[in-house]
CSV table of C-alpha atoms in Angstrom, one decimal:
chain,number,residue,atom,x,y,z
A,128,UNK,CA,17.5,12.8,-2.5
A,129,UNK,CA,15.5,10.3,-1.2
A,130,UNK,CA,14.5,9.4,2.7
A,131,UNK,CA,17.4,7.1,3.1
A,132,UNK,CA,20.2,9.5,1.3
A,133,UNK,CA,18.1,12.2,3.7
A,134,UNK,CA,19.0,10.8,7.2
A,135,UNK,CA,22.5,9.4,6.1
A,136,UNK,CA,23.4,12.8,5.0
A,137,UNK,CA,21.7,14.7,8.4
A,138,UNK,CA,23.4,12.2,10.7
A,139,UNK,CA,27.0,12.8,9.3
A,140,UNK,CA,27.3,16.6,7.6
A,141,UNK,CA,24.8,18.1,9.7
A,142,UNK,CA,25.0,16.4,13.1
A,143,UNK,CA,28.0,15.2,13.1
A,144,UNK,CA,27.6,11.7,14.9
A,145,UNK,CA,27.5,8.0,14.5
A,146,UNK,CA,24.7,5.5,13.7
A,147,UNK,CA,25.6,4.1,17.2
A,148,UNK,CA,24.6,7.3,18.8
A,149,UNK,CA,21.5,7.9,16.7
A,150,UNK,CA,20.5,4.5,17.9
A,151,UNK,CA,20.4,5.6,21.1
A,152,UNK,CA,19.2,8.4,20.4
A,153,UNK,CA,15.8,6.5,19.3
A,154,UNK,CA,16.3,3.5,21.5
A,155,UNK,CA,16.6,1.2,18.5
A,156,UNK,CA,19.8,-0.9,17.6
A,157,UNK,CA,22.3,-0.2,15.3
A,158,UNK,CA,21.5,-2.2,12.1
A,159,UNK,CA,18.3,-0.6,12.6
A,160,UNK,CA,19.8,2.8,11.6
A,161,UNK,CA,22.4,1.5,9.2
A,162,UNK,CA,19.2,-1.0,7.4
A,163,UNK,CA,16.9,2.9,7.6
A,164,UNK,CA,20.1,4.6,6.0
A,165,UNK,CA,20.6,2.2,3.3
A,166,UNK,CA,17.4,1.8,1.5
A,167,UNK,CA,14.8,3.8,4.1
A,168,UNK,CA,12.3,1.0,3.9
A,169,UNK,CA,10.1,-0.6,6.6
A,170,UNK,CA,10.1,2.6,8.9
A,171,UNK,CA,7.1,2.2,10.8
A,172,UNK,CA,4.8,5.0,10.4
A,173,UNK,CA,5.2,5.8,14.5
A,174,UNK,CA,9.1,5.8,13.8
A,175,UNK,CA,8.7,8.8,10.8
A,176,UNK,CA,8.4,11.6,13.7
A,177,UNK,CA,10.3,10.3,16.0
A,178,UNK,CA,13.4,10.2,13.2
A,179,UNK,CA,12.7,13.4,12.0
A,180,UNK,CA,12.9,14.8,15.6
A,181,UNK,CA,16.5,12.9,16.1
A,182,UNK,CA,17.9,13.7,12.9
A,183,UNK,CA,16.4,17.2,13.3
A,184,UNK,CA,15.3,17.0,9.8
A,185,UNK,CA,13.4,20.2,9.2
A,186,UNK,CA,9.4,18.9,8.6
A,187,UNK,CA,9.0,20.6,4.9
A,188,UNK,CA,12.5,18.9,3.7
A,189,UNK,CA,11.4,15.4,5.7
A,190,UNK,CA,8.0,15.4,4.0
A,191,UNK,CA,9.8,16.3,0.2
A,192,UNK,CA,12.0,12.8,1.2
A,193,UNK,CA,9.4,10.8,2.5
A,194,UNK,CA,6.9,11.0,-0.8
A,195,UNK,CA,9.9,11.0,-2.6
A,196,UNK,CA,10.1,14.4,-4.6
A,197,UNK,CA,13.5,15.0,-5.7
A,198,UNK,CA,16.1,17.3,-3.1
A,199,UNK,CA,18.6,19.1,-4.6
A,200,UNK,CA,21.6,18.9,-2.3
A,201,UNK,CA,22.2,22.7,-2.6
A,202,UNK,CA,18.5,23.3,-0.7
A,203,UNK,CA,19.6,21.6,2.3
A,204,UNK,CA,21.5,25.3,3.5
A,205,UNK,CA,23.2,23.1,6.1
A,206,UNK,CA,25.8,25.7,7.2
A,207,UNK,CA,22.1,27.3,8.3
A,208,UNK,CA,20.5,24.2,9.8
A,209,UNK,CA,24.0,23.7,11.6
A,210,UNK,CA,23.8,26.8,13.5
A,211,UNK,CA,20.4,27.1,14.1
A,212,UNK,CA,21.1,23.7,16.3
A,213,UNK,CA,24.1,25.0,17.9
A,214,UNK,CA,21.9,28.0,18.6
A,215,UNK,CA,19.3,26.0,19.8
A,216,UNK,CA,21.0,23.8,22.1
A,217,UNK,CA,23.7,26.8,23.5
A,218,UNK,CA,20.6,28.4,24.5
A,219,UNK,CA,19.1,25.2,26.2
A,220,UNK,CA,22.9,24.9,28.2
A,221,UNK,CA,22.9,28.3,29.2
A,222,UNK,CA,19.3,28.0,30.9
A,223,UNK,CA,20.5,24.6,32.3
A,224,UNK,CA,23.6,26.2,33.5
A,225,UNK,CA,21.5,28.9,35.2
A,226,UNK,CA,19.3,26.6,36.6
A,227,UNK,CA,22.3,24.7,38.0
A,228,UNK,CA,25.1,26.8,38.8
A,229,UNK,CA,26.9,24.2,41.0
A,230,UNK,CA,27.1,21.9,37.5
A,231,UNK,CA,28.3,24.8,35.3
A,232,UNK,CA,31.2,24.7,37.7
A,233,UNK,CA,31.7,20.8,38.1
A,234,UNK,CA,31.6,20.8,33.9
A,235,UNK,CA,34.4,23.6,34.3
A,236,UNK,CA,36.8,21.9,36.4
A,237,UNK,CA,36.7,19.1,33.8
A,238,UNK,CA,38.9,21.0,31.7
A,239,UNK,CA,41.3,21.7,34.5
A,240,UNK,CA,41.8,17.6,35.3
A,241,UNK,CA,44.2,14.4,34.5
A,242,UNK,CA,42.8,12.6,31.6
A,243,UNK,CA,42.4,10.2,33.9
A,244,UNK,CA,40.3,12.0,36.8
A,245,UNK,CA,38.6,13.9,33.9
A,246,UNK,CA,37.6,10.6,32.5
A,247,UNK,CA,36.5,9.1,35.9
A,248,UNK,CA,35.0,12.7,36.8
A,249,UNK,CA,32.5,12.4,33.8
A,250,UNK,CA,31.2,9.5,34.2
A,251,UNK,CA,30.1,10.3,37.8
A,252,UNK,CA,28.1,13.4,36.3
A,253,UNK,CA,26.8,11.3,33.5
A,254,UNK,CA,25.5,8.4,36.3
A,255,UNK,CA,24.3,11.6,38.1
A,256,UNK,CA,21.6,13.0,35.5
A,257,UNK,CA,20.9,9.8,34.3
A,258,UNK,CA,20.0,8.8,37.8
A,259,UNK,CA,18.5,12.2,37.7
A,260,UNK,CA,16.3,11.5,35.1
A,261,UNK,CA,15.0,8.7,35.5
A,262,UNK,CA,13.7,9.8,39.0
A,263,UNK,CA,11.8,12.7,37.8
């Protein structure tokens, strides 16, 4: 499997998400991610890390892609790699959650709302942290 196959294959078995949201997941545009995932060349060599960060490409499997050595699809264990990320980012909620308590319960009264009010609801929290973030 080369690079290209590589990231196609993370983005939709393993992470489950489209090449709209990996773009902005690197803050690149769309054709970007659909032009890496075709044929995988003209990634800038300050791009590499970067991609193998958002595709959470583990770094001995990346490397094996990038100087092209051949991956056997059975390697990839992704049933493994899947909930090692689910792992990783349940743990990250639950110390957010902690952190936060009064967001735990906003997020839980989502699931109580009108799709409507629900929908209206989230994007308020979203504006929030982004808001949020870009302060700190």
């Amino acid at each position: 499997m080369q690079l290209n196959e590589l990231l196609r294959y993370y983005r939709k078995n393993v992470l489950n998400i489209s090449q709209q949201e990996m773009a902005k997941r690197l803050n690149i545009s769309q054709s970007s991610i659909s032009k890496y995932e075709r044929d995988g060349t003209g990634i800038e060599s300050s791009m590499l890390v970067r991609m193998m960060n958002a595709y959470q490409i583990p770094k001995p499997l990346f490397m094996q892609a990038l100087f092209e050595n051949s991956i056997d699809y059975e390697t990839l264990s992704v049933r493994e790699h899947k909930k090692s990320i689910f792992e990783e980012d349940f743990l990250f909620f639950e110390k957010l959650f902690n952190d936060y308590p009064n967001l735990k319960k906003e997020l839980y009264h989502l699931a109580y709302m009108n799709k409507k009010d629900r929908d209206k609801h989230a994007k308020a929290i979203t504006a929030m942290i982004k808001a949020h973030l870009s302060v700190t």
